[in-house]
PDB file of C-alpha atoms in Angstrom:
ATOM      1  CA  UNK A   1     160.503   6.426 -47.681  1.00 81.00           C
ATOM      2  CA  UNK A   2     160.793  10.185 -47.494  1.00 83.00           C
ATOM      3  CA  UNK A   3     157.272  10.656 -48.864  1.00 89.00           C
ATOM      4  CA  UNK A   4     153.733  11.036 -47.614  1.00 93.00           C
ATOM      5  CA  UNK A   5     151.453   8.109 -48.462  1.00 95.00           C
ATOM      6  CA  UNK A   6     147.716   8.791 -48.875  1.00 96.00           C
ATOM      7  CA  UNK A   7     145.278   5.934 -49.260  1.00 97.00           C
ATOM      8  CA  UNK A   8     141.689   6.014 -50.537  1.00 97.00           C
ATOM      9  CA  UNK A   9     139.504   2.924 -50.856  1.00 98.00           C
ATOM     10  CA  UNK A  10     135.957   1.603 -50.668  1.00 97.00           C
ATOM     11  CA  UNK A  11     135.222  -0.926 -47.909  1.00 96.00           C
ATOM     12  CA  UNK A  12     131.973  -2.659 -46.868  1.00 93.00           C
ATOM     13  CA  UNK A  13     132.070  -1.076 -43.399  1.00 93.00           C
ATOM     14  CA  UNK A  14     134.292   1.049 -41.181  1.00 95.00           C
ATOM     15  CA  UNK A  15     135.692  -1.749 -38.989  1.00 96.00           C
ATOM     16  CA  UNK A  16     137.218  -3.483 -42.024  1.00 97.00           C
ATOM     17  CA  UNK A  17     138.418  -0.121 -43.302  1.00 97.00           C
ATOM     18  CA  UNK A  18     140.284   0.574 -40.050  1.00 97.00           C
ATOM     19  CA  UNK A  19     141.980  -2.834 -39.899  1.00 98.00           C
ATOM     20  CA  UNK A  20     142.844  -2.746 -43.607  1.00 98.00           C
ATOM     21  CA  UNK A  21     144.355   0.751 -43.530  1.00 97.00           C
ATOM     22  CA  UNK A  22     146.349   0.000 -40.365  1.00 98.00           C
ATOM     23  CA  UNK A  23     147.694  -3.145 -42.022  1.00 98.00           C
ATOM     24  CA  UNK A  24     148.710  -1.219 -45.151  1.00 98.00           C
ATOM     25  CA  UNK A  25     150.659   1.450 -43.293  1.00 97.00           C
ATOM     26  CA  UNK A  26     152.353  -1.101 -41.031  1.00 98.00           C
ATOM     27  CA  UNK A  27     153.407  -2.967 -44.171  1.00 97.00           C
ATOM     28  CA  UNK A  28     154.844   0.188 -45.735  1.00 97.00           C
ATOM     29  CA  UNK A  29     156.796   0.906 -42.536  1.00 96.00           C
ATOM     30  CA  UNK A  30     158.104  -2.673 -42.605  1.00 97.00           C
ATOM     31  CA  UNK A  31     159.179  -2.358 -46.244  1.00 98.00           C
ATOM     32  CA  UNK A  32     161.033   0.819 -45.324  1.00 96.00           C
ATOM     33  CA  UNK A  33     163.114  -1.088 -42.748  1.00 96.00           C
ATOM     34  CA  UNK A  34     164.195  -3.408 -45.569  1.00 98.00           C
ATOM     35  CA  UNK A  35     164.651  -1.028 -48.509  1.00 97.00           C
ATOM     36  CA  UNK A  36     165.875   2.208 -46.905  1.00 96.00           C
ATOM     37  CA  UNK A  37     169.438   3.331 -47.567  1.00 94.00           C
ATOM     38  CA  UNK A  38     169.143   5.823 -44.678  1.00 92.00           C
ATOM     39  CA  UNK A  39     168.583   3.302 -41.861  1.00 94.00           C
ATOM     40  CA  UNK A  40     171.861   1.777 -40.679  1.00 90.00           C
ATOM     41  CA  UNK A  41     170.372  -1.612 -39.916  1.00 93.00           C
ATOM     42  CA  UNK A  42     168.228  -1.998 -43.039  1.00 97.00           C
ATOM     43  CA  UNK A  43     168.647  -5.187 -45.031  1.00 98.00           C
ATOM     44  CA  UNK A  44     169.628  -3.089 -48.048  1.00 98.00           C
ATOM     45  CA  UNK A  45     172.497  -1.441 -46.173  1.00 97.00           C
ATOM     46  CA  UNK A  46     173.616  -4.765 -44.729  1.00 98.00           C
ATOM     47  CA  UNK A  47     173.808  -6.115 -48.277  1.00 98.00           C
ATOM     48  CA  UNK A  48     175.695  -3.034 -49.493  1.00 98.00           C
ATOM     49  CA  UNK A  49     178.222  -3.544 -46.687  1.00 98.00           C
ATOM     50  CA  UNK A  50     179.207  -6.889 -48.264  1.00 98.00           C
ATOM     51  CA  UNK A  51     180.114  -5.331 -51.627  1.00 98.00           C
ATOM     52  CA  UNK A  52     183.365  -6.652 -53.041  1.00 97.00           C
ATOM     53  CA  UNK A  53     183.770  -9.280 -50.327  1.00 98.00           C
ATOM     54  CA  UNK A  54     183.136 -12.195 -52.667  1.00 97.00           C
ATOM     55  CA  UNK A  55     180.644 -13.590 -50.168  1.00 96.00           C
ATOM     56  CA  UNK A  56     177.020 -14.219 -51.227  1.00 97.00           C
ATOM     57  CA  UNK A  57     174.383 -12.484 -49.118  1.00 98.00           C
ATOM     58  CA  UNK A  58     171.278 -14.477 -48.199  1.00 98.00           C
ATOM     59  CA  UNK A  59     168.460 -12.071 -49.058  1.00 98.00           C
ATOM     60  CA  UNK A  60     164.925 -12.134 -47.742  1.00 98.00           C
ATOM     61  CA  UNK A  61     162.129 -12.641 -50.284  1.00 98.00           C
ATOM     62  CA  UNK A  62     161.228  -8.944 -50.493  1.00 98.00           C
ATOM     63  CA  UNK A  63     164.761  -7.723 -51.102  1.00 98.00           C
ATOM     64  CA  UNK A  64     165.434 -10.476 -53.616  1.00 98.00           C
ATOM     65  CA  UNK A  65     162.168  -9.778 -55.464  1.00 98.00           C
ATOM     66  CA  UNK A  66     162.753  -6.045 -55.817  1.00 98.00           C
ATOM     67  CA  UNK A  67     166.313  -6.697 -56.980  1.00 98.00           C
ATOM     68  CA  UNK A  68     165.056  -9.088 -59.650  1.00 98.00           C
ATOM     69  CA  UNK A  69     162.552  -6.496 -60.830  1.00 98.00           C
ATOM     70  CA  UNK A  70     165.172  -3.736 -60.699  1.00 98.00           C
ATOM     71  CA  UNK A  71     167.593  -5.678 -62.881  1.00 98.00           C
ATOM     72  CA  UNK A  72     164.728  -6.420 -65.287  1.00 98.00           C
ATOM     73  CA  UNK A  73     163.970  -2.696 -65.722  1.00 98.00           C
ATOM     74  CA  UNK A  74     167.680  -1.910 -66.036  1.00 98.00           C
ATOM     75  CA  UNK A  75     167.916  -4.334 -68.945  1.00 97.00           C
ATOM     76  CA  UNK A  76     164.796  -2.859 -70.548  1.00 97.00           C
ATOM     77  CA  UNK A  77     166.097   0.715 -70.306  1.00 97.00           C
ATOM     78  CA  UNK A  78     169.771   0.270 -71.245  1.00 95.00           C
ATOM     79  CA  UNK A  79     170.884   0.857 -67.669  1.00 96.00           C
ATOM     80  CA  UNK A  80     169.320   4.314 -67.353  1.00 97.00           C
ATOM     81  CA  UNK A  81     167.420   2.935 -64.384  1.00 97.00           C
ATOM     82  CA  UNK A  82     169.935   1.342 -62.030  1.00 98.00           C
ATOM     83  CA  UNK A  83     169.586   0.646 -58.291  1.00 98.00           C
ATOM     84  CA  UNK A  84     173.372   0.351 -57.956  1.00 98.00           C
ATOM     85  CA  UNK A  85     173.601   4.129 -58.472  1.00 97.00           C
ATOM     86  CA  UNK A  86     174.003   4.597 -54.693  1.00 96.00           C
ATOM     87  CA  UNK A  87     177.661   5.782 -54.724  1.00 97.00           C
ATOM     88  CA  UNK A  88     176.802   8.575 -57.164  1.00 96.00           C
ATOM     89  CA  UNK A  89     173.674   9.555 -55.229  1.00 93.00           C
ATOM     90  CA  UNK A  90     175.698   9.673 -52.006  1.00 93.00           C
ATOM     91  CA  UNK A  91     178.306  11.893 -53.670  1.00 94.00           C
ATOM     92  CA  UNK A  92     175.686  14.388 -54.828  1.00 88.00           C
ATOM     93  CA  UNK A  93     173.845  14.336 -51.499  1.00 86.00           C
ATOM     94  CA  UNK A  94     177.065  15.391 -49.779  1.00 88.00           C
ATOM     95  CA  UNK A  95     177.669  18.044 -52.425  1.00 85.00           C
ATOM     96  CA  UNK A  96     174.197  19.520 -51.896  1.00 80.00           C
ATOM     97  CA  UNK A  97     174.574  19.530 -48.100  1.00 83.00           C
ATOM     98  CA  UNK A  98     178.022  21.148 -48.200  1.00 86.00           C
ATOM     99  CA  UNK A  99     177.316  23.360 -51.213  1.00 82.00           C
ATOM    100  CA  UNK A 100     180.149  22.278 -53.499  1.00 87.00           C
ATOM    101  CA  UNK A 101     180.336  20.761 -56.981  1.00 90.00           C
ATOM    102  CA  UNK A 102     182.060  17.351 -57.183  1.00 91.00           C
ATOM    103  CA  UNK A 103     185.208  17.305 -59.283  1.00 92.00           C
ATOM    104  CA  UNK A 104     185.800  14.891 -62.150  1.00 93.00           C
ATOM    105  CA  UNK A 105     188.011  12.595 -60.038  1.00 96.00           C
ATOM    106  CA  UNK A 106     185.290  12.153 -57.414  1.00 95.00           C
ATOM    107  CA  UNK A 107     182.668  11.453 -60.085  1.00 95.00           C
ATOM    108  CA  UNK A 108     184.951   8.969 -61.827  1.00 95.00           C
ATOM    109  CA  UNK A 109     185.650   7.134 -58.566  1.00 95.00           C
ATOM    110  CA  UNK A 110     181.942   6.871 -57.738  1.00 96.00           C
ATOM    111  CA  UNK A 111     181.126   5.571 -61.225  1.00 96.00           C
ATOM    112  CA  UNK A 112     183.530   2.642 -60.798  1.00 95.00           C
ATOM    113  CA  UNK A 113     181.173   1.114 -58.228  1.00 96.00           C
ATOM    114  CA  UNK A 114     178.017   1.529 -60.329  1.00 97.00           C
ATOM    115  CA  UNK A 115     176.468  -0.922 -62.778  1.00 97.00           C
ATOM    116  CA  UNK A 116     173.535  -3.311 -62.540  1.00 98.00           C
ATOM    117  CA  UNK A 117     175.602  -6.007 -64.264  1.00 97.00           C
ATOM    118  CA  UNK A 118     177.727  -6.114 -61.099  1.00 98.00           C
ATOM    119  CA  UNK A 119     174.695  -7.408 -59.160  1.00 98.00           C
ATOM    120  CA  UNK A 120     174.720 -11.229 -59.214  1.00 98.00           C
ATOM    121  CA  UNK A 121     171.435 -12.926 -58.310  1.00 98.00           C
ATOM    122  CA  UNK A 122     171.094 -16.619 -57.545  1.00 98.00           C
ATOM    123  CA  UNK A 123     167.392 -17.448 -57.650  1.00 97.00           C
ATOM    124  CA  UNK A 124     167.940 -21.040 -56.508  1.00 97.00           C
ATOM    125  CA  UNK A 125     169.569 -20.005 -53.216  1.00 96.00           C
ATOM    126  CA  UNK A 126     168.007 -16.517 -52.972  1.00 97.00           C
ATOM    127  CA  UNK A 127     171.484 -15.016 -52.629  1.00 98.00           C
ATOM    128  CA  UNK A 128     172.927 -11.752 -53.909  1.00 98.00           C
ATOM    129  CA  UNK A 129     176.518 -10.790 -54.588  1.00 98.00           C
ATOM    130  CA  UNK A 130     177.681  -7.240 -55.221  1.00 98.00           C
ATOM    131  CA  UNK A 131     180.900  -7.887 -57.080  1.00 98.00           C
ATOM    132  CA  UNK A 132     182.553  -4.462 -56.889  1.00 96.00           C
ATOM    133  CA  UNK A 133     183.939  -2.920 -53.721  1.00 96.00           C
ATOM    134  CA  UNK A 134     182.155   0.295 -52.770  1.00 96.00           C
ATOM    135  CA  UNK A 135     178.818  -0.630 -54.356  1.00 98.00           C
ATOM    136  CA  UNK A 136     175.747   0.788 -52.655  1.00 97.00           C
ATOM    137  CA  UNK A 137     172.113   0.142 -53.490  1.00 98.00           C
ATOM    138  CA  UNK A 138     169.511   2.888 -53.708  1.00 97.00           C
ATOM    139  CA  UNK A 139     165.854   1.968 -54.283  1.00 97.00           C
ATOM    140  CA  UNK A 140     164.732   5.601 -54.484  1.00 93.00           C
ATOM    141  CA  UNK A 141     163.623   5.145 -58.096  1.00 94.00           C
ATOM    142  CA  UNK A 142     161.456   2.079 -57.526  1.00 97.00           C
ATOM    143  CA  UNK A 143     160.715   1.644 -53.816  1.00 97.00           C
ATOM    144  CA  UNK A 144     157.580   3.803 -53.596  1.00 96.00           C
ATOM    145  CA  UNK A 145     155.941   2.041 -56.523  1.00 97.00           C
ATOM    146  CA  UNK A 146     156.886  -1.356 -55.136  1.00 98.00           C
ATOM    147  CA  UNK A 147     155.452  -0.477 -51.711  1.00 97.00           C
ATOM    148  CA  UNK A 148     152.247   0.828 -53.283  1.00 97.00           C
ATOM    149  CA  UNK A 149     151.747  -2.387 -55.263  1.00 98.00           C
ATOM    150  CA  UNK A 150     152.224  -4.338 -52.048  1.00 97.00           C
ATOM    151  CA  UNK A 151     149.689  -2.079 -50.301  1.00 97.00           C
ATOM    152  CA  UNK A 152     147.025  -2.925 -52.877  1.00 97.00           C
ATOM    153  CA  UNK A 153     147.773  -6.626 -52.366  1.00 97.00           C
ATOM    154  CA  UNK A 154     147.149  -6.168 -48.638  1.00 97.00           C
ATOM    155  CA  UNK A 155     143.810  -4.497 -49.350  1.00 98.00           C
ATOM    156  CA  UNK A 156     142.764  -7.330 -51.642  1.00 97.00           C
ATOM    157  CA  UNK A 157     143.389  -9.717 -48.757  1.00 96.00           C
ATOM    158  CA  UNK A 158     140.601  -7.840 -46.933  1.00 97.00           C
ATOM    159  CA  UNK A 159     138.328  -8.069 -49.970  1.00 97.00           C
ATOM    160  CA  UNK A 160     138.973  -4.458 -51.013  1.00 98.00           C
ATOM    161  CA  UNK A 161     139.747  -3.921 -54.689  1.00 98.00           C
ATOM    162  CA  UNK A 162     138.557  -0.350 -55.407  1.00 98.00           C
ATOM    163  CA  UNK A 163     141.558   1.557 -54.108  1.00 98.00           C
ATOM    164  CA  UNK A 164     143.960   4.369 -54.889  1.00 94.00           C
ATOM    165  CA  UNK A 165     147.325   5.126 -53.260  1.00 97.00           C
ATOM    166  CA  UNK A 166     149.289   8.347 -53.686  1.00 96.00           C
ATOM    167  CA  UNK A 167     152.934   7.842 -52.707  1.00 95.00           C
ATOM    168  CA  UNK A 168     154.531  11.265 -52.866  1.00 90.00           C
ATOM    169  CA  UNK A 169     152.817  12.034 -56.181  1.00 89.00           C
ATOM    170  CA  UNK A 170     153.263   8.570 -57.681  1.00 93.00           C
ATOM    171  CA  UNK A 171     149.895   6.858 -58.019  1.00 97.00           C
ATOM    172  CA  UNK A 172     149.008   3.194 -57.852  1.00 98.00           C
ATOM    173  CA  UNK A 173     145.431   2.475 -58.822  1.00 98.00           C
ATOM    174  CA  UNK A 174     143.238  -0.558 -58.278  1.00 98.00           C
ATOM    175  CA  UNK A 175     139.735  -1.341 -59.500  1.00 98.00           C
ATOM    176  CA  UNK A 176     137.292   1.463 -60.284  1.00 98.00           C
ATOM    177  CA  UNK A 177     135.104   2.964 -57.540  1.00 97.00           C
ATOM    178  CA  UNK A 178     131.523   1.714 -57.371  1.00 96.00           C
ATOM    179  CA  UNK A 179     129.399   2.757 -60.389  1.00 96.00           C
ATOM    180  CA  UNK A 180     132.451   4.364 -62.009  1.00 97.00           C
ATOM    181  CA  UNK A 181     134.539   3.421 -65.049  1.00 97.00           C
ATOM    182  CA  UNK A 182     137.733   4.340 -63.216  1.00 98.00           C
ATOM    183  CA  UNK A 183     139.498   6.905 -61.050  1.00 98.00           C
ATOM    184  CA  UNK A 184     139.718  10.398 -62.525  1.00 96.00           C
ATOM    185  CA  UNK A 185     143.385  11.386 -62.522  1.00 92.00           C
ATOM    186  CA  UNK A 186     144.966  14.678 -63.564  1.00 86.00           C
ATOM    187  CA  UNK A 187     148.244  14.342 -65.462  1.00 80.00           C
ATOM    188  CA  UNK A 188     150.454  16.863 -67.212  1.00 66.00           C
ATOM    189  CA  UNK A 189     149.330  17.543 -70.761  1.00 53.00           C
ATOM    190  CA  UNK A 190     152.936  17.439 -71.975  1.00 53.00           C
ATOM    191  CA  UNK A 191     152.935  21.043 -73.191  1.00 53.00           C
ATOM    192  CA  UNK A 192     155.247  23.915 -72.251  1.00 56.00           C
ATOM    193  CA  UNK A 193     152.750  25.172 -69.692  1.00 55.00           C
ATOM    194  CA  UNK A 194     153.542  23.093 -66.597  1.00 55.00           C
ATOM    195  CA  UNK A 195     150.101  23.872 -65.187  1.00 57.00           C
ATOM    196  CA  UNK A 196     148.242  22.430 -68.187  1.00 63.00           C
ATOM    197  CA  UNK A 197     146.497  19.204 -67.238  1.00 74.00           C
ATOM    198  CA  UNK A 198     144.396  16.507 -68.803  1.00 83.00           C
ATOM    199  CA  UNK A 199     142.002  14.275 -66.907  1.00 91.00           C
ATOM    200  CA  UNK A 200     142.222  10.532 -67.525  1.00 93.00           C
ATOM    201  CA  UNK A 201     139.932   7.805 -66.241  1.00 97.00           C
ATOM    202  CA  UNK A 202     142.169   4.959 -65.080  1.00 97.00           C
ATOM    203  CA  UNK A 203     142.099   1.658 -63.203  1.00 98.00           C
ATOM    204  CA  UNK A 204     144.543  -1.166 -62.434  1.00 98.00           C
ATOM    205  CA  UNK A 205     147.705   0.740 -63.298  1.00 98.00           C
ATOM    206  CA  UNK A 206     150.505   2.908 -61.948  1.00 98.00           C
ATOM    207  CA  UNK A 207     151.163   6.574 -62.771  1.00 97.00           C
ATOM    208  CA  UNK A 208     154.511   8.174 -61.949  1.00 95.00           C
ATOM    209  CA  UNK A 209     155.893  11.626 -62.698  1.00 90.00           C
ATOM    210  CA  UNK A 210     159.553  12.507 -62.526  1.00 84.00           C
ATOM    211  CA  UNK A 211     161.285  15.844 -62.961  1.00 70.00           C
ATOM    212  CA  UNK A 212     163.509  18.499 -61.405  1.00 55.00           C
ATOM    213  CA  UNK A 213     160.984  21.294 -60.858  1.00 51.00           C
ATOM    214  CA  UNK A 214     161.902  21.680 -57.180  1.00 50.00           C
ATOM    215  CA  UNK A 215     165.117  19.699 -56.639  1.00 63.00           C
ATOM    216  CA  UNK A 216     168.261  20.767 -58.463  1.00 70.00           C
ATOM    217  CA  UNK A 217     171.734  22.228 -57.986  1.00 75.00           C
ATOM    218  CA  UNK A 218     172.950  25.311 -59.821  1.00 78.00           C
ATOM    219  CA  UNK A 219     176.677  25.611 -60.640  1.00 80.00           C
ATOM    220  CA  UNK A 220     178.271  28.244 -62.887  1.00 77.00           C
ATOM    221  CA  UNK A 221     174.851  29.131 -64.262  1.00 78.00           C
ATOM    222  CA  UNK A 222     173.921  25.544 -65.131  1.00 80.00           C
ATOM    223  CA  UNK A 223     171.112  23.657 -63.382  1.00 79.00           C
ATOM    224  CA  UNK A 224     171.804  20.018 -62.522  1.00 80.00           C
ATOM    225  CA  UNK A 225     168.805  17.835 -61.722  1.00 77.00           C
ATOM    226  CA  UNK A 226     168.620  15.601 -58.649  1.00 78.00           C
ATOM    227  CA  UNK A 227     168.037  12.815 -61.210  1.00 84.00           C
ATOM    228  CA  UNK A 228     171.474  11.396 -61.971  1.00 89.00           C
ATOM    229  CA  UNK A 229     172.464   9.638 -65.186  1.00 92.00           C
ATOM    230  CA  UNK A 230     174.168   6.400 -64.038  1.00 94.00           C
ATOM    231  CA  UNK A 231     176.271   6.446 -67.207  1.00 93.00           C
ATOM    232  CA  UNK A 232     177.850   9.866 -66.597  1.00 93.00           C
ATOM    233  CA  UNK A 233     177.573  10.219 -62.823  1.00 94.00           C
ATOM    234  CA  UNK A 234     176.189  13.740 -63.238  1.00 90.00           C
ATOM    235  CA  UNK A 235     172.722  15.223 -62.704  1.00 83.00           C
ATOM    236  CA  UNK A 236     170.722  15.864 -65.869  1.00 82.00           C
ATOM    237  CA  UNK A 237     171.195  19.264 -67.500  1.00 79.00           C
ATOM    238  CA  UNK A 238     168.497  18.720 -70.129  1.00 75.00           C
ATOM    239  CA  UNK A 239     165.497  19.191 -67.883  1.00 67.00           C
ATOM    240  CA  UNK A 240     162.759  16.690 -68.450  1.00 73.00           C
ATOM    241  CA  UNK A 241     159.324  16.226 -66.951  1.00 83.00           C
ATOM    242  CA  UNK A 242     158.227  12.643 -67.464  1.00 91.00           C
ATOM    243  CA  UNK A 243     154.880  11.006 -66.834  1.00 93.00           C
ATOM    244  CA  UNK A 244     154.501   7.247 -67.233  1.00 95.00           C
ATOM    245  CA  UNK A 245     151.364   5.116 -67.086  1.00 96.00           C
ATOM    246  CA  UNK A 246     152.264   1.443 -66.677  1.00 97.00           C
ATOM    247  CA  UNK A 247     150.519  -1.783 -65.614  1.00 97.00           C
ATOM    248  CA  UNK A 248     151.591  -1.321 -61.975  1.00 98.00           C
ATOM    249  CA  UNK A 249     153.259   1.121 -59.606  1.00 98.00           C
ATOM    250  CA  UNK A 250     156.643  -0.596 -59.650  1.00 98.00           C
ATOM    251  CA  UNK A 251     156.960  -0.331 -63.420  1.00 98.00           C
ATOM    252  CA  UNK A 252     155.709   3.264 -63.526  1.00 98.00           C
ATOM    253  CA  UNK A 253     158.172   4.362 -60.815  1.00 97.00           C
ATOM    254  CA  UNK A 254     161.216   2.752 -62.437  1.00 97.00           C
ATOM    255  CA  UNK A 255     160.341   3.812 -65.986  1.00 97.00           C
ATOM    256  CA  UNK A 256     159.673   7.447 -65.025  1.00 95.00           C
ATOM    257  CA  UNK A 257     163.243   7.676 -63.757  1.00 92.00           C
ATOM    258  CA  UNK A 258     164.636   5.880 -66.797  1.00 95.00           C
ATOM    259  CA  UNK A 259     162.830   7.993 -69.385  1.00 95.00           C
ATOM    260  CA  UNK A 260     163.886  11.196 -67.647  1.00 91.00           C
ATOM    261  CA  UNK A 261     167.467  10.062 -68.260  1.00 93.00           C
ATOM    262  CA  UNK A 262     166.806   8.725 -71.763  1.00 93.00           C
ATOM    263  CA  UNK A 263     165.087  11.856 -73.044  1.00 91.00           C
ATOM    264  CA  UNK A 264     163.009  11.975 -76.203  1.00 91.00           C
ATOM    265  CA  UNK A 265     165.483  10.720 -78.813  1.00 92.00           C
ATOM    266  CA  UNK A 266     166.711   7.641 -76.940  1.00 94.00           C
ATOM    267  CA  UNK A 267     163.359   7.182 -75.226  1.00 93.00           C
ATOM    268  CA  UNK A 268     161.484   6.601 -78.475  1.00 94.00           C
ATOM    269  CA  UNK A 269     163.702   3.629 -79.299  1.00 94.00           C
ATOM    270  CA  UNK A 270     163.304   2.058 -75.864  1.00 95.00           C
ATOM    271  CA  UNK A 271     159.547   2.698 -75.721  1.00 95.00           C
ATOM    272  CA  UNK A 272     158.983   0.636 -78.871  1.00 93.00           C
ATOM    273  CA  UNK A 273     160.006  -2.498 -76.954  1.00 92.00           C
ATOM    274  CA  UNK A 274     157.694  -1.884 -73.988  1.00 94.00           C
ATOM    275  CA  UNK A 275     154.147  -3.171 -73.814  1.00 89.00           C
ATOM    276  CA  UNK A 276     151.148  -1.509 -72.134  1.00 93.00           C
ATOM    277  CA  UNK A 277     153.112   1.650 -71.270  1.00 96.00           C
ATOM    278  CA  UNK A 278     152.216   5.267 -72.110  1.00 94.00           C
ATOM    279  CA  UNK A 279     154.812   8.027 -71.768  1.00 94.00           C
ATOM    280  CA  UNK A 280     154.683  11.839 -71.916  1.00 91.00           C
ATOM    281  CA  UNK A 281     157.977  13.730 -72.096  1.00 89.00           C
ATOM    282  CA  UNK A 282     158.589  17.462 -71.887  1.00 85.00           C
ATOM    283  CA  UNK A 283     162.234  18.295 -72.545  1.00 80.00           C
ATOM    284  CA  UNK A 284     163.904  21.677 -72.056  1.00 74.00           C
ATOM    285  CA  UNK A 285     167.442  22.393 -73.225  1.00 68.00           C
ATOM    286  CA  UNK A 286     168.214  26.059 -72.650  1.00 64.00           C
ATOM    287  CA  UNK A 287     165.421  27.985 -74.360  1.00 58.00           C
ATOM    288  CA  UNK A 288     164.443  25.059 -76.584  1.00 67.00           C
ATOM    289  CA  UNK A 289     161.386  22.969 -75.674  1.00 72.00           C
ATOM    290  CA  UNK A 290     160.400  19.593 -77.075  1.00 80.00           C
ATOM    291  CA  UNK A 291     157.432  17.372 -76.288  1.00 82.00           C
ATOM    292  CA  UNK A 292     156.693  13.772 -77.141  1.00 83.00           C
ATOM    293  CA  UNK A 293     154.087  11.122 -76.406  1.00 84.00           C
ATOM    294  CA  UNK A 294     154.715   7.446 -77.003  1.00 85.00           C
TER     295      UNK A 294
END
């Protein structure tokens, strides 16, 4: 999934630990063969290849489940999280590789194939239809969290509940370690100083951070984030660092992307409708800085 996964857990003895950890990493590799948009034969790419054909695609239970959850978070966030953003992501990937800035016609064309409402799910038959030609799915904003949640389920099968998984900086946390109230986690304090941290004691939740500290494109003096707004087809120019604590890794991953796009003003309205979610936003627009917690 383009990220390093690090797993920490407490097991009764080393033989169970070895079998459990091997099972977790094999599961993550398996999920990657389903959800990757880089692998030609992945189930995700085979589904994307049917876009606009009018033919329903019989999806496996994993693909169908993550699509259901993805559409749910799209509805919750006014479409600022959207797994159908693939055509726009592909456009910007090419632009970064070839060092050019996409023109308005290219962006407009890519946007025509984006929109979670163009994903039709039939729960009875477990089928999916992508109604618009050129649609392409991209689970980059939810896949790591989904895989991490699945990893903790695998560990519970082996009787292991005190666990912690770091998926490229996104954390999925199980029960507390023995004789502890929770796992001690450093998160951004939300201030202007990006090195300022606070330590939280957490269990049974997901923590995801999203931002453009290292990945961006600069064009005519303007920095464009690798995080793309599905509504405009352009990388964010108001630079936001977002940290989300949610009930699980899937939710935290998806919402961190969404709130980076929403920003503080829109984000406050959306956050009011979410339960059991904590959000820190640091927003920079030119020389102006804003922070918010909700």
